[in-house]
Amino acid sequence: MSYNLEQFKDGLKELQIELNEKQISQFLKYYELLVETNKVMNLTAITEFDEVVEKHFLDSLSLCRVYDLKIDAKILDLGTGAGFPGIPLKIAFPNLELVLADSLNKRIKFLNQVIDELELKDITAVHARAEELGRNKDYREQFDVCVSRAVANLSSLSEYCIPFVKVGGKFISYKSGSIEEEVVEAKKAVFVLGGKVTDVYKFDLYEQKRSFVVIDKEKHTPKAYPRKAGTPTKEPLH
């Protein structure tokens, strides 16, 4: 199939990301696997090529606005779903070491297929709930960065994500535009978990208002967190 890559190339240029032919073909292959698998399994409501480029690929890659992805870093993508932002980040920045975590095993099977067919290295997909994985010494405080595009309030997300980050690392949350109130409400949770909000970066992605909340990990997360399965969402730390 042939695709109109103008929009993708314009978006990459705006983000100052250069991809070679191999990387472009990996993105196209990823798109085809996504759409094909989506017929039998609900991975995304967005399937039109231009929309996937804009709302999944370029949105995932826009992390480069707040973090230097050219440096070697170990990144956890929590609640990765169909692989966003982790797979686009890995394709565009092969230097990164990625772990993709999701609580649904059939998504992990899809991600493993993507990893195999795109021949990606230094990337693994893990089937686990955040509350359990966050207590596993192989993962707890082992990452330079934890990212998440998952839909949850910032207090809950912080409790899921901050335990994975090394002291000196960052938790970066992908959010929609109006985020101020959520950031204020999450302040105590972030502090209790050992973090500090250092930046809220807002930008327009085509018709969408997007933002990143950047949280620096300043102290070790107390052993009590994350609390047992389901608690952070039901009773967020305020």
Short mmCIF file of C-alpha atoms in Angstrom, two decimals:
data_model
loop_
_atom_site.label_atom_id
_atom_site.label_comp_id
_atom_site.label_asym_id
_atom_site.label_seq_id
_atom_site.Cartn_x
_atom_site.Cartn_y
_atom_site.Cartn_z
CA MET A 1 0.00 0.00 0.00
CA SER A 2 1.13 3.54 -0.63
CA TYR A 3 0.61 6.23 1.96
CA ASN A 4 0.68 9.99 1.80
CA LEU A 5 3.52 10.79 4.18
CA GLU A 6 3.38 14.60 3.87
CA GLN A 7 1.67 15.17 7.20
CA PHE A 8 3.98 12.73 8.98
CA LYS A 9 7.08 14.35 7.50
CA ASP A 10 5.83 17.86 8.35
CA GLY A 11 5.15 16.79 11.93
CA LEU A 12 8.58 15.18 12.26
CA LYS A 13 10.21 18.33 10.92
CA GLU A 14 8.39 20.43 13.49
CA LEU A 15 9.64 18.09 16.22
CA GLN A 16 13.14 18.17 14.66
CA ILE A 17 13.19 14.39 14.35
CA GLU A 18 14.92 12.82 11.38
CA LEU A 19 13.98 9.28 10.37
CA ASN A 20 15.67 7.10 7.77
CA GLU A 21 13.84 4.89 5.26
CA LYS A 22 14.01 1.87 7.55
CA GLN A 23 12.38 3.78 10.42
CA ILE A 24 9.62 5.13 8.16
CA SER A 25 8.91 1.60 6.93
CA GLN A 26 8.80 0.38 10.56
CA PHE A 27 6.12 3.00 11.31
CA LEU A 28 4.10 1.87 8.26
CA LYS A 29 4.41 -1.78 9.26
CA TYR A 30 3.32 -0.88 12.79
CA TYR A 31 0.29 0.93 11.37
CA GLU A 32 -0.66 -2.11 9.27
CA LEU A 33 -0.31 -4.50 12.23
CA LEU A 34 -2.37 -2.14 14.39
CA VAL A 35 -5.23 -1.89 11.89
CA GLU A 36 -5.17 -5.61 11.10
CA THR A 37 -5.20 -6.70 14.77
CA ASN A 38 -7.79 -4.04 15.59
CA LYS A 39 -10.32 -5.97 13.49
CA VAL A 40 -10.30 -8.80 16.03
CA MET A 41 -9.32 -6.93 19.19
CA ASN A 42 -10.09 -3.45 20.45
CA LEU A 43 -6.74 -1.63 20.37
CA THR A 44 -7.75 1.83 19.16
CA ALA A 45 -10.80 3.76 18.00
CA ILE A 46 -8.54 5.63 15.58
CA THR A 47 -7.68 3.72 12.39
CA GLU A 48 -7.44 6.27 9.54
CA PHE A 49 -3.79 6.65 8.56
CA ASP A 50 -3.58 10.46 8.95
CA GLU A 51 -5.33 10.29 12.31
CA VAL A 52 -3.05 7.54 13.60
CA VAL A 53 -0.06 9.60 12.46
CA GLU A 54 -1.34 12.68 14.25
CA LYS A 55 -2.99 11.30 17.39
CA HIS A 56 -0.72 8.33 18.06
CA PHE A 57 2.63 8.60 16.28
CA LEU A 58 3.38 12.33 16.46
CA ASP A 59 1.67 12.67 19.83
CA SER A 60 3.89 9.89 21.24
CA LEU A 61 7.04 11.44 19.75
CA SER A 62 6.23 14.91 21.07
CA LEU A 63 7.90 13.80 24.33
CA CYS A 64 11.08 15.18 22.72
CA ARG A 65 9.71 18.67 23.54
CA VAL A 66 10.38 18.08 27.24
CA TYR A 67 13.06 15.37 27.36
CA ASP A 68 16.25 14.79 25.39
CA LEU A 69 15.59 11.41 23.78
CA LYS A 70 18.96 11.26 22.08
CA ILE A 71 20.68 10.36 25.33
CA ASP A 72 20.69 6.73 26.46
CA ALA A 73 17.85 6.25 28.93
CA LYS A 74 15.84 3.41 30.38
CA ILE A 75 12.15 4.21 29.98
CA LEU A 76 9.01 2.50 31.28
CA ASP A 77 5.77 3.04 29.37
CA LEU A 78 3.04 2.22 31.88
CA GLY A 79 -0.44 1.29 30.62
CA THR A 80 0.98 1.19 27.10
CA GLY A 81 -2.19 -0.23 25.49
CA ALA A 82 -1.43 -0.66 21.78
CA GLY A 83 2.14 0.53 22.37
CA PHE A 84 1.81 4.30 22.74
CA PRO A 85 4.06 6.12 23.34
CA GLY A 86 6.65 3.34 23.75
CA ILE A 87 6.84 1.80 20.27
CA PRO A 88 7.04 5.11 18.35
CA LEU A 89 9.73 6.30 20.79
CA LYS A 90 11.72 3.09 20.24
CA ILE A 91 11.45 3.28 16.43
CA ALA A 92 12.54 6.94 16.31
CA PHE A 93 15.17 6.68 19.04
CA PRO A 94 16.72 3.18 18.88
CA ASN A 95 19.22 4.17 21.61
CA LEU A 96 16.46 4.05 24.25
CA GLU A 97 15.88 0.95 26.36
CA LEU A 98 12.13 0.44 26.69
CA VAL A 99 9.84 -1.62 28.89
CA LEU A 100 6.15 -1.62 27.93
CA ALA A 101 3.77 -2.64 30.72
CA ASP A 102 0.08 -3.41 30.41
CA SER A 103 -2.46 -5.31 32.50
CA LEU A 104 -4.09 -7.02 29.51
CA ASN A 105 -2.27 -10.09 28.23
CA LYS A 106 -3.71 -10.01 24.71
CA ARG A 107 -2.25 -6.52 24.25
CA ILE A 108 1.14 -7.86 25.35
CA LYS A 109 0.87 -10.61 22.71
CA PHE A 110 0.19 -7.95 20.07
CA LEU A 111 3.15 -5.87 21.27
CA ASN A 112 5.45 -8.90 21.12
CA GLN A 113 4.35 -9.47 17.54
CA VAL A 114 5.14 -5.82 16.72
CA ILE A 115 8.56 -6.05 18.41
CA ASP A 116 9.37 -9.24 16.43
CA GLU A 117 8.15 -8.04 13.06
CA LEU A 118 9.81 -4.65 13.35
CA GLU A 119 12.98 -6.35 14.65
CA LEU A 120 13.26 -3.95 17.59
CA LYS A 121 16.01 -4.55 20.14
CA ASP A 122 16.27 -3.60 23.84
CA ILE A 123 12.52 -3.47 24.28
CA THR A 124 10.31 -5.85 26.28
CA ALA A 125 6.59 -6.09 26.94
CA VAL A 126 5.48 -7.09 30.43
CA HIS A 127 2.05 -8.31 31.50
CA ALA A 128 1.37 -6.90 34.97
CA ARG A 129 -0.71 -4.54 37.05
CA ALA A 130 1.12 -1.39 38.06
CA GLU A 131 0.48 -2.00 41.77
CA GLU A 132 2.26 -5.36 41.66
CA LEU A 133 5.05 -4.41 39.26
CA GLY A 134 5.81 -1.32 41.35
CA ARG A 135 6.70 -3.55 44.30
CA ASN A 136 8.95 -5.82 42.23
CA LYS A 137 12.61 -5.01 42.97
CA ASP A 138 13.55 -5.64 39.32
CA TYR A 139 11.36 -2.69 38.31
CA ARG A 140 11.00 -0.45 41.37
CA GLU A 141 13.18 2.68 41.09
CA GLN A 142 14.99 1.17 38.08
CA PHE A 143 14.04 3.70 35.37
CA ASP A 144 15.38 7.09 34.27
CA VAL A 145 11.91 7.99 33.04
CA CYS A 146 8.40 6.62 33.41
CA VAL A 147 5.87 7.84 30.82
CA SER A 148 2.15 7.26 30.56
CA ARG A 149 -0.62 8.25 28.18
CA ALA A 150 -3.10 6.34 30.34
CA VAL A 151 -6.35 8.07 31.22
CA ALA A 152 -6.43 8.59 34.97
CA ASN A 153 -6.15 11.61 37.24
CA LEU A 154 -2.64 12.77 38.05
CA SER A 155 -2.84 11.72 41.73
CA SER A 156 -3.56 8.09 40.78
CA LEU A 157 -1.08 8.11 37.91
CA SER A 158 1.63 9.45 40.21
CA GLU A 159 1.09 6.60 42.65
CA TYR A 160 1.33 4.09 39.80
CA CYS A 161 4.32 5.67 38.05
CA ILE A 162 6.63 7.44 40.53
CA PRO A 163 7.65 4.20 42.33
CA PHE A 164 9.36 3.01 39.11
CA VAL A 165 11.56 6.10 38.77
CA LYS A 166 15.10 6.32 40.14
CA VAL A 167 15.89 9.24 42.40
CA GLY A 168 17.04 11.91 39.95
CA GLY A 169 14.76 10.55 37.21
CA LYS A 170 11.41 11.82 35.92
CA PHE A 171 7.79 10.81 35.59
CA ILE A 172 6.27 12.50 32.54
CA SER A 173 2.53 12.33 32.07
CA TYR A 174 0.86 12.95 28.70
CA LYS A 175 -2.26 15.03 29.34
CA SER A 176 -4.89 17.00 27.48
CA GLY A 177 -4.77 20.79 27.50
CA SER A 178 -6.42 22.12 30.65
CA ILE A 179 -4.45 20.55 33.43
CA GLU A 180 -3.95 23.24 36.12
CA GLU A 181 -6.62 22.04 38.54
CA GLU A 182 -5.43 18.43 38.30
CA VAL A 183 -1.83 19.48 38.98
CA VAL A 184 -2.89 21.43 42.09
CA GLU A 185 -4.97 18.48 43.34
CA ALA A 186 -2.06 16.07 42.82
CA LYS A 187 0.53 18.18 44.63
CA LYS A 188 0.30 16.35 47.95
CA ALA A 189 0.33 12.91 46.32
CA VAL A 190 3.40 13.81 44.26
CA PHE A 191 5.21 15.08 47.37
CA VAL A 192 4.31 12.00 49.47
CA LEU A 193 5.61 9.73 46.69
CA GLY A 194 8.97 11.54 46.56
CA GLY A 195 8.36 13.78 43.58
CA LYS A 196 8.01 17.43 42.66
CA VAL A 197 6.19 18.98 39.68
CA THR A 198 8.88 20.91 37.82
CA ASP A 199 7.19 21.76 34.53
CA VAL A 200 3.81 21.87 32.85
CA TYR A 201 4.41 22.20 29.13
CA LYS A 202 1.46 23.02 26.86
CA PHE A 203 1.32 22.82 23.10
CA ASP A 204 -1.09 22.40 20.18
CA LEU A 205 -1.02 19.20 18.20
CA TYR A 206 -3.14 20.03 15.15
CA GLU A 207 -6.67 20.44 16.57
CA GLN A 208 -5.76 19.05 19.98
CA LYS A 209 -4.58 20.86 23.07
CA ARG A 210 -1.89 18.75 24.71
CA SER A 211 0.32 19.09 27.74
CA PHE A 212 3.08 17.30 29.59
CA VAL A 213 3.39 17.28 33.35
CA VAL A 214 7.03 16.72 34.28
CA ILE A 215 7.68 15.41 37.79
CA ASP A 216 11.22 15.06 39.15
CA LYS A 217 11.89 12.24 41.60
CA GLU A 218 13.70 13.81 44.56
CA LYS A 219 13.42 11.13 47.25
CA HIS A 220 12.80 7.39 47.48
CA THR A 221 9.12 6.42 47.38
CA PRO A 222 7.93 5.12 50.78
CA LYS A 223 7.50 1.33 50.85
CA ALA A 224 3.75 1.65 51.44
CA TYR A 225 3.25 2.79 47.82
CA PRO A 226 1.81 1.81 45.45
CA ARG A 227 -1.09 0.53 47.55
CA LYS A 228 -2.82 -2.73 46.68
CA ALA A 229 -4.66 -3.24 43.40
CA GLY A 230 -7.48 -0.81 42.73
CA THR A 231 -6.88 1.45 45.74
CA PRO A 232 -5.06 4.35 43.98
CA THR A 233 -7.95 4.86 41.56
CA LYS A 234 -10.69 4.48 44.20
CA GLU A 235 -8.97 6.56 46.86
CA PRO A 236 -6.39 8.88 45.25
CA LEU A 237 -3.91 10.51 47.62
CA HIS A 238 -4.97 14.14 48.10
#
